Amino acid sequence: MKPWNHADHKLFCSGYPIKMNADAKKILDEFKDALNEAEAFLKRDPRQRLLPYMVPTDMNLALPAPEKYAIPLNQM
C-alpha cells in the first residue's frame, strides 16, 4: 500500500500501464472477435438466436436433427 498523494499518485490514477506485446495483441484480437460475435448474435431475430456451435434442435427438440460434423481441435 502506498500513502495517498505519494510521488507516483498521478501515474496510479491513470490506471495500470498497458504494454503491448505479442500476448496483448492476441488478447485484443480475441476480444474483437468476441465483440463481432456478440453483435452478430444481437442482430438476429430473437426467436432464432443461437450461440456459436449451437444448432436449432438445441432449443427445439421437435425440429429434425442436423447433419453431424466434427469441430476441429482447438477451434472452439
PDB file of N, CA and C in Angstrom:
ATOM      1  N   MET A   1       0.841  -1.180   0.000  1.00  0.00           N
ATOM      2  CA  MET A   1       0.000   0.000   0.000  1.00  0.00           C
ATOM      3  C   MET A   1       0.880   1.235   0.000  1.00  0.00           C
ATOM      4  N   LYS A   2       0.425   2.227  -0.728  1.00  0.00           N
ATOM      5  CA  LYS A   2       1.140   3.498  -0.764  1.00  0.00           C
ATOM      6  C   LYS A   2       0.251   4.564  -0.131  1.00  0.00           C
ATOM      7  N   PRO A   3       0.862   5.556   0.481  1.00  0.00           N
ATOM      8  CA  PRO A   3       0.054   6.639   1.059  1.00  0.00           C
ATOM      9  C   PRO A   3      -0.613   7.459  -0.048  1.00  0.00           C
ATOM     10  N   TRP A   4      -1.746   8.059   0.298  1.00  0.00           N
ATOM     11  CA  TRP A   4      -2.456   8.905  -0.648  1.00  0.00           C
ATOM     12  C   TRP A   4      -1.578  10.092  -1.017  1.00  0.00           C
ATOM     13  N   ASN A   5      -1.616  10.502  -2.283  1.00  0.00           N
ATOM     14  CA  ASN A   5      -0.816  11.615  -2.822  1.00  0.00           C
ATOM     15  C   ASN A   5       0.683  11.345  -2.736  1.00  0.00           C
ATOM     16  N   HIS A   6       1.080  10.101  -2.900  1.00  0.00           N
ATOM     17  CA  HIS A   6       2.516   9.791  -2.916  1.00  0.00           C
ATOM     18  C   HIS A   6       3.122  10.252  -4.241  1.00  0.00           C
ATOM     19  N   ALA A   7       4.408  10.051  -4.425  1.00  0.00           N
ATOM     20  CA  ALA A   7       5.121  10.552  -5.609  1.00  0.00           C
ATOM     21  C   ALA A   7       4.544  10.010  -6.920  1.00  0.00           C
ATOM     22  N   ASP A   8       4.039   8.772  -6.929  1.00  0.00           N
ATOM     23  CA  ASP A   8       3.501   8.174  -8.155  1.00  0.00           C
ATOM     24  C   ASP A   8       1.978   8.279  -8.247  1.00  0.00           C
ATOM     25  N   HIS A   9       1.378   9.164  -7.474  1.00  0.00           N
ATOM     26  CA  HIS A   9      -0.084   9.268  -7.416  1.00  0.00           C
ATOM     27  C   HIS A   9      -0.703   9.504  -8.794  1.00  0.00           C
ATOM     28  N   LYS A  10      -0.154  10.448  -9.560  1.00  0.00           N
ATOM     29  CA  LYS A  10      -0.718  10.755 -10.880  1.00  0.00           C
ATOM     30  C   LYS A  10      -0.623   9.544 -11.805  1.00  0.00           C
ATOM     31  N   LEU A  11       0.476   8.827 -11.740  1.00  0.00           N
ATOM     32  CA  LEU A  11       0.652   7.627 -12.560  1.00  0.00           C
ATOM     33  C   LEU A  11      -0.382   6.568 -12.174  1.00  0.00           C
ATOM     34  N   PHE A  12      -0.598   6.375 -10.895  1.00  0.00           N
ATOM     35  CA  PHE A  12      -1.555   5.371 -10.432  1.00  0.00           C
ATOM     36  C   PHE A  12      -2.988   5.756 -10.804  1.00  0.00           C
ATOM     37  N   CYS A  13      -3.306   7.039 -10.784  1.00  0.00           N
ATOM     38  CA  CYS A  13      -4.655   7.490 -11.119  1.00  0.00           C
ATOM     39  C   CYS A  13      -4.989   7.258 -12.588  1.00  0.00           C
ATOM     40  N   SER A  14      -3.977   7.171 -13.439  1.00  0.00           N
ATOM     41  CA  SER A  14      -4.230   6.962 -14.866  1.00  0.00           C
ATOM     42  C   SER A  14      -4.474   5.494 -15.191  1.00  0.00           C
ATOM     43  N   GLY A  15      -4.356   4.614 -14.226  1.00  0.00           N
ATOM     44  CA  GLY A  15      -4.617   3.194 -14.445  1.00  0.00           C
ATOM     45  C   GLY A  15      -3.341   2.407 -14.653  1.00  0.00           C
ATOM     46  N   TYR A  16      -3.514   1.103 -14.754  1.00  0.00           N
ATOM     47  CA  TYR A  16      -2.375   0.213 -14.933  1.00  0.00           C
ATOM     48  C   TYR A  16      -1.738   0.474 -16.294  1.00  0.00           C
ATOM     49  N   PRO A  17      -0.422   0.623 -16.369  1.00  0.00           N
ATOM     50  CA  PRO A  17       0.212   0.894 -17.666  1.00  0.00           C
ATOM     51  C   PRO A  17       0.082  -0.311 -18.599  1.00  0.00           C
ATOM     52  N   ILE A  18      -0.334  -0.051 -19.832  1.00  0.00           N
ATOM     53  CA  ILE A  18      -0.505  -1.114 -20.814  1.00  0.00           C
ATOM     54  C   ILE A  18       0.758  -1.223 -21.657  1.00  0.00           C
ATOM     55  N   LYS A  19       1.315  -2.402 -21.697  1.00  0.00           N
ATOM     56  CA  LYS A  19       2.496  -2.652 -22.514  1.00  0.00           C
ATOM     57  C   LYS A  19       2.078  -3.638 -23.593  1.00  0.00           C
ATOM     58  N   MET A  20       2.060  -3.196 -24.856  1.00  0.00           N
ATOM     59  CA  MET A  20       1.645  -4.070 -25.941  1.00  0.00           C
ATOM     60  C   MET A  20       2.758  -5.053 -26.258  1.00  0.00           C
ATOM     61  N   ASN A  21       2.444  -6.299 -26.166  1.00  0.00           N
ATOM     62  CA  ASN A  21       3.369  -7.339 -26.573  1.00  0.00           C
ATOM     63  C   ASN A  21       2.578  -8.356 -27.385  1.00  0.00           C
ATOM     64  N   ALA A  22       3.190  -9.458 -27.739  1.00  0.00           N
ATOM     65  CA  ALA A  22       2.516 -10.459 -28.565  1.00  0.00           C
ATOM     66  C   ALA A  22       1.264 -10.988 -27.876  1.00  0.00           C
ATOM     67  N   ASP A  23       1.327 -11.225 -26.575  1.00  0.00           N
ATOM     68  CA  ASP A  23       0.164 -11.738 -25.850  1.00  0.00           C
ATOM     69  C   ASP A  23      -0.966 -10.716 -25.824  1.00  0.00           C
ATOM     70  N   ALA A  24      -0.623  -9.450 -25.617  1.00  0.00           N
ATOM     71  CA  ALA A  24      -1.644  -8.411 -25.556  1.00  0.00           C
ATOM     72  C   ALA A  24      -2.350  -8.288 -26.901  1.00  0.00           C
ATOM     73  N   LYS A  25      -1.612  -8.376 -28.005  1.00  0.00           N
ATOM     74  CA  LYS A  25      -2.229  -8.293 -29.333  1.00  0.00           C
ATOM     75  C   LYS A  25      -3.166  -9.474 -29.555  1.00  0.00           C
ATOM     76  N   LYS A  26      -2.749 -10.663 -29.144  1.00  0.00           N
ATOM     77  CA  LYS A  26      -3.596 -11.848 -29.302  1.00  0.00           C
ATOM     78  C   LYS A  26      -4.884 -11.696 -28.495  1.00  0.00           C
ATOM     79  N   ILE A  27      -4.755 -11.202 -27.277  1.00  0.00           N
ATOM     80  CA  ILE A  27      -5.930 -11.000 -26.425  1.00  0.00           C
ATOM     81  C   ILE A  27      -6.850  -9.948 -27.034  1.00  0.00           C
ATOM     82  N   LEU A  28      -6.279  -8.874 -27.555  1.00  0.00           N
ATOM     83  CA  LEU A  28      -7.074  -7.825 -28.179  1.00  0.00           C
ATOM     84  C   LEU A  28      -7.800  -8.361 -29.410  1.00  0.00           C
ATOM     85  N   ASP A  29      -7.132  -9.182 -30.219  1.00  0.00           N
ATOM     86  CA  ASP A  29      -7.770  -9.782 -31.392  1.00  0.00           C
ATOM     87  C   ASP A  29      -8.912 -10.707 -30.982  1.00  0.00           C
ATOM     88  N   GLU A  30      -8.715 -11.499 -29.941  1.00  0.00           N
ATOM     89  CA  GLU A  30      -9.776 -12.383 -29.453  1.00  0.00           C
ATOM     90  C   GLU A  30     -10.960 -11.571 -28.932  1.00  0.00           C
ATOM     91  N   PHE A  31     -10.668 -10.454 -28.268  1.00  0.00           N
ATOM     92  CA  PHE A  31     -11.736  -9.593 -27.761  1.00  0.00           C
ATOM     93  C   PHE A  31     -12.537  -9.001 -28.918  1.00  0.00           C
ATOM     94  N   LYS A  32     -11.848  -8.568 -29.982  1.00  0.00           N
ATOM     95  CA  LYS A  32     -12.542  -8.027 -31.156  1.00  0.00           C
ATOM     96  C   LYS A  32     -13.435  -9.091 -31.786  1.00  0.00           C
ATOM     97  N   ASP A  33     -12.931 -10.329 -31.884  1.00  0.00           N
ATOM     98  CA  ASP A  33     -13.744 -11.426 -32.424  1.00  0.00           C
ATOM     99  C   ASP A  33     -14.976 -11.655 -31.555  1.00  0.00           C
ATOM    100  N   ALA A  34     -14.801 -11.606 -30.247  1.00  0.00           N
ATOM    101  CA  ALA A  34     -15.925 -11.806 -29.330  1.00  0.00           C
ATOM    102  C   ALA A  34     -16.968 -10.697 -29.497  1.00  0.00           C
ATOM    103  N   LEU A  35     -16.516  -9.466 -29.673  1.00  0.00           N
ATOM    104  CA  LEU A  35     -17.455  -8.362 -29.896  1.00  0.00           C
ATOM    105  C   LEU A  35     -18.225  -8.563 -31.192  1.00  0.00           C
ATOM    106  N   ASN A  36     -17.528  -8.995 -32.252  1.00  0.00           N
ATOM    107  CA  ASN A  36     -18.200  -9.247 -33.528  1.00  0.00           C
ATOM    108  C   ASN A  36     -19.240 -10.353 -33.390  1.00  0.00           C
ATOM    109  N   GLU A  37     -18.913 -11.416 -32.662  1.00  0.00           N
ATOM    110  CA  GLU A  37     -19.876 -12.496 -32.436  1.00  0.00           C
ATOM    111  C   GLU A  37     -21.091 -11.990 -31.665  1.00  0.00           C
ATOM    112  N   ALA A  38     -20.855 -11.168 -30.651  1.00  0.00           N
ATOM    113  CA  ALA A  38     -21.966 -10.637 -29.851  1.00  0.00           C
ATOM    114  C   ALA A  38     -22.860  -9.736 -30.694  1.00  0.00           C
ATOM    115  N   GLU A  39     -22.262  -8.898 -31.532  1.00  0.00           N
ATOM    116  CA  GLU A  39     -23.051  -8.016 -32.390  1.00  0.00           C
ATOM    117  C   GLU A  39     -23.862  -8.825 -33.397  1.00  0.00           C
ATOM    118  N   ALA A  40     -23.258  -9.861 -33.981  1.00  0.00           N
ATOM    119  CA  ALA A  40     -23.982 -10.715 -34.930  1.00  0.00           C
ATOM    120  C   ALA A  40     -25.142 -11.422 -34.228  1.00  0.00           C
ATOM    121  N   PHE A  41     -24.924 -11.868 -33.003  1.00  0.00           N
ATOM    122  CA  PHE A  41     -25.968 -12.534 -32.225  1.00  0.00           C
ATOM    123  C   PHE A  41     -27.137 -11.586 -31.983  1.00  0.00           C
ATOM    124  N   LEU A  42     -26.839 -10.350 -31.598  1.00  0.00           N
ATOM    125  CA  LEU A  42     -27.898  -9.391 -31.283  1.00  0.00           C
ATOM    126  C   LEU A  42     -28.661  -8.936 -32.519  1.00  0.00           C
ATOM    127  N   LYS A  43     -28.046  -8.993 -33.705  1.00  0.00           N
ATOM    128  CA  LYS A  43     -28.716  -8.575 -34.940  1.00  0.00           C
ATOM    129  C   LYS A  43     -29.756  -9.597 -35.406  1.00  0.00           C
ATOM    130  N   ARG A  44     -29.610 -10.837 -34.975  1.00  0.00           N
ATOM    131  CA  ARG A  44     -30.546 -11.882 -35.408  1.00  0.00           C
ATOM    132  C   ARG A  44     -31.891 -11.723 -34.717  1.00  0.00           C
ATOM    133  N   ASP A  45     -32.900 -12.306 -35.339  1.00  0.00           N
ATOM    134  CA  ASP A  45     -34.242 -12.336 -34.768  1.00  0.00           C
ATOM    135  C   ASP A  45     -34.181 -13.062 -33.417  1.00  0.00           C
ATOM    136  N   PRO A  46     -34.680 -12.459 -32.346  1.00  0.00           N
ATOM    137  CA  PRO A  46     -34.592 -13.093 -31.021  1.00  0.00           C
ATOM    138  C   PRO A  46     -35.170 -14.511 -30.972  1.00  0.00           C
ATOM    139  N   ARG A  47     -36.122 -14.820 -31.848  1.00  0.00           N
ATOM    140  CA  ARG A  47     -36.701 -16.168 -31.853  1.00  0.00           C
ATOM    141  C   ARG A  47     -35.779 -17.185 -32.516  1.00  0.00           C
ATOM    142  N   GLN A  48     -34.745 -16.708 -33.228  1.00  0.00           N
ATOM    143  CA  GLN A  48     -33.854 -17.616 -33.948  1.00  0.00           C
ATOM    144  C   GLN A  48     -32.405 -17.510 -33.492  1.00  0.00           C
ATOM    145  N   ARG A  49     -32.149 -16.800 -32.439  1.00  0.00           N
ATOM    146  CA  ARG A  49     -30.772 -16.617 -31.971  1.00  0.00           C
ATOM    147  C   ARG A  49     -30.193 -17.921 -31.436  1.00  0.00           C
ATOM    148  N   LEU A  50     -28.961 -18.187 -31.830  1.00  0.00           N
ATOM    149  CA  LEU A  50     -28.232 -19.336 -31.310  1.00  0.00           C
ATOM    150  C   LEU A  50     -26.803 -18.912 -31.008  1.00  0.00           C
ATOM    151  N   LEU A  51     -26.257 -19.447 -29.952  1.00  0.00           N
ATOM    152  CA  LEU A  51     -24.855 -19.197 -29.634  1.00  0.00           C
ATOM    153  C   LEU A  51     -23.974 -19.972 -30.603  1.00  0.00           C
ATOM    154  N   PRO A  52     -22.701 -19.595 -30.745  1.00  0.00           N
ATOM    155  CA  PRO A  52     -21.814 -20.345 -31.639  1.00  0.00           C
ATOM    156  C   PRO A  52     -21.803 -21.829 -31.280  1.00  0.00           C
ATOM    157  N   TYR A  53     -21.788 -22.653 -32.297  1.00  0.00           N
ATOM    158  CA  TYR A  53     -21.748 -24.120 -32.193  1.00  0.00           C
ATOM    159  C   TYR A  53     -23.057 -24.726 -31.696  1.00  0.00           C
ATOM    160  N   MET A  54     -24.092 -23.919 -31.557  1.00  0.00           N
ATOM    161  CA  MET A  54     -25.402 -24.479 -31.234  1.00  0.00           C
ATOM    162  C   MET A  54     -26.140 -24.743 -32.540  1.00  0.00           C
ATOM    163  N   VAL A  55     -27.082 -25.650 -32.502  1.00  0.00           N
ATOM    164  CA  VAL A  55     -27.930 -25.951 -33.656  1.00  0.00           C
ATOM    165  C   VAL A  55     -29.375 -25.749 -33.230  1.00  0.00           C
ATOM    166  N   PRO A  56     -30.290 -25.537 -34.179  1.00  0.00           N
ATOM    167  CA  PRO A  56     -31.681 -25.261 -33.808  1.00  0.00           C
ATOM    168  C   PRO A  56     -32.303 -26.306 -32.885  1.00  0.00           C
ATOM    169  N   THR A  57     -31.909 -27.576 -33.017  1.00  0.00           N
ATOM    170  CA  THR A  57     -32.505 -28.605 -32.158  1.00  0.00           C
ATOM    171  C   THR A  57     -32.071 -28.475 -30.700  1.00  0.00           C
ATOM    172  N   ASP A  58     -31.033 -27.708 -30.427  1.00  0.00           N
ATOM    173  CA  ASP A  58     -30.644 -27.473 -29.034  1.00  0.00           C
ATOM    174  C   ASP A  58     -31.728 -26.695 -28.287  1.00  0.00           C
ATOM    175  N   MET A  59     -32.485 -25.892 -29.027  1.00  0.00           N
ATOM    176  CA  MET A  59     -33.534 -25.083 -28.408  1.00  0.00           C
ATOM    177  C   MET A  59     -34.937 -25.650 -28.643  1.00  0.00           C
ATOM    178  N   ASN A  60     -35.087 -26.470 -29.693  1.00  0.00           N
ATOM    179  CA  ASN A  60     -36.400 -27.012 -30.030  1.00  0.00           C
ATOM    180  C   ASN A  60     -36.224 -28.456 -30.485  1.00  0.00           C
ATOM    181  N   LEU A  61     -36.520 -29.402 -29.615  1.00  0.00           N
ATOM    182  CA  LEU A  61     -36.315 -30.820 -29.923  1.00  0.00           C
ATOM    183  C   LEU A  61     -37.294 -31.353 -30.957  1.00  0.00           C
ATOM    184  N   ALA A  62     -38.335 -30.594 -31.291  1.00  0.00           N
ATOM    185  CA  ALA A  62     -39.303 -31.037 -32.290  1.00  0.00           C
ATOM    186  C   ALA A  62     -38.744 -30.915 -33.708  1.00  0.00           C
ATOM    187  N   LEU A  63     -37.693 -30.155 -33.895  1.00  0.00           N
ATOM    188  CA  LEU A  63     -37.089 -29.983 -35.222  1.00  0.00           C
ATOM    189  C   LEU A  63     -36.277 -31.220 -35.595  1.00  0.00           C
ATOM    190  N   PRO A  64     -36.087 -31.451 -36.911  1.00  0.00           N
ATOM    191  CA  PRO A  64     -35.263 -32.593 -37.320  1.00  0.00           C
ATOM    192  C   PRO A  64     -33.804 -32.378 -36.924  1.00  0.00           C
ATOM    193  N   ALA A  65     -33.140 -33.470 -36.595  1.00  0.00           N
ATOM    194  CA  ALA A  65     -31.732 -33.394 -36.173  1.00  0.00           C
ATOM    195  C   ALA A  65     -30.859 -32.918 -37.329  1.00  0.00           C
ATOM    196  N   PRO A  66     -29.875 -32.071 -37.037  1.00  0.00           N
ATOM    197  CA  PRO A  66     -28.992 -31.587 -38.103  1.00  0.00           C
ATOM    198  C   PRO A  66     -27.958 -32.649 -38.484  1.00  0.00           C
ATOM    199  N   GLU A  67     -27.321 -32.404 -39.600  1.00  0.00           N
ATOM    200  CA  GLU A  67     -26.228 -33.270 -40.049  1.00  0.00           C
ATOM    201  C   GLU A  67     -25.070 -33.136 -39.065  1.00  0.00           C
ATOM    202  N   LYS A  68     -24.429 -34.239 -38.723  1.00  0.00           N
ATOM    203  CA  LYS A  68     -23.321 -34.197 -37.763  1.00  0.00           C
ATOM    204  C   LYS A  68     -22.041 -33.768 -38.466  1.00  0.00           C
ATOM    205  N   TYR A  69     -21.253 -32.984 -37.786  1.00  0.00           N
ATOM    206  CA  TYR A  69     -19.954 -32.572 -38.313  1.00  0.00           C
ATOM    207  C   TYR A  69     -18.974 -32.476 -37.156  1.00  0.00           C
ATOM    208  N   ALA A  70     -17.721 -32.661 -37.479  1.00  0.00           N
ATOM    209  CA  ALA A  70     -16.672 -32.615 -36.452  1.00  0.00           C
ATOM    210  C   ALA A  70     -16.149 -31.197 -36.315  1.00  0.00           C
ATOM    211  N   ILE A  71     -15.895 -30.799 -35.089  1.00  0.00           N
ATOM    212  CA  ILE A  71     -15.279 -29.497 -34.827  1.00  0.00           C
ATOM    213  C   ILE A  71     -13.787 -29.747 -34.652  1.00  0.00           C
ATOM    214  N   PRO A  72     -12.949 -29.082 -35.463  1.00  0.00           N
ATOM    215  CA  PRO A  72     -11.503 -29.296 -35.348  1.00  0.00           C
ATOM    216  C   PRO A  72     -10.991 -28.968 -33.948  1.00  0.00           C
ATOM    217  N   LEU A  73      -9.975 -29.678 -33.537  1.00  0.00           N
ATOM    218  CA  LEU A  73      -9.366 -29.485 -32.231  1.00  0.00           C
ATOM    219  C   LEU A  73      -8.906 -28.040 -32.052  1.00  0.00           C
ATOM    220  N   ASN A  74      -9.153 -27.469 -30.898  1.00  0.00           N
ATOM    221  CA  ASN A  74      -8.766 -26.097 -30.535  1.00  0.00           C
ATOM    222  C   ASN A  74      -9.433 -25.039 -31.406  1.00  0.00           C
ATOM    223  N   GLN A  75     -10.632 -25.297 -31.897  1.00  0.00           N
ATOM    224  CA  GLN A  75     -11.333 -24.325 -32.730  1.00  0.00           C
ATOM    225  C   GLN A  75     -12.579 -23.770 -32.058  1.00  0.00           C
ATOM    226  N   MET A  76     -12.764 -24.056 -30.784  1.00  0.00           N
ATOM    227  CA  MET A  76     -13.939 -23.526 -30.089  1.00  0.00           C
ATOM    228  C   MET A  76     -13.550 -22.344 -29.257  1.00  0.00           C
TER     229      MET A  76
END
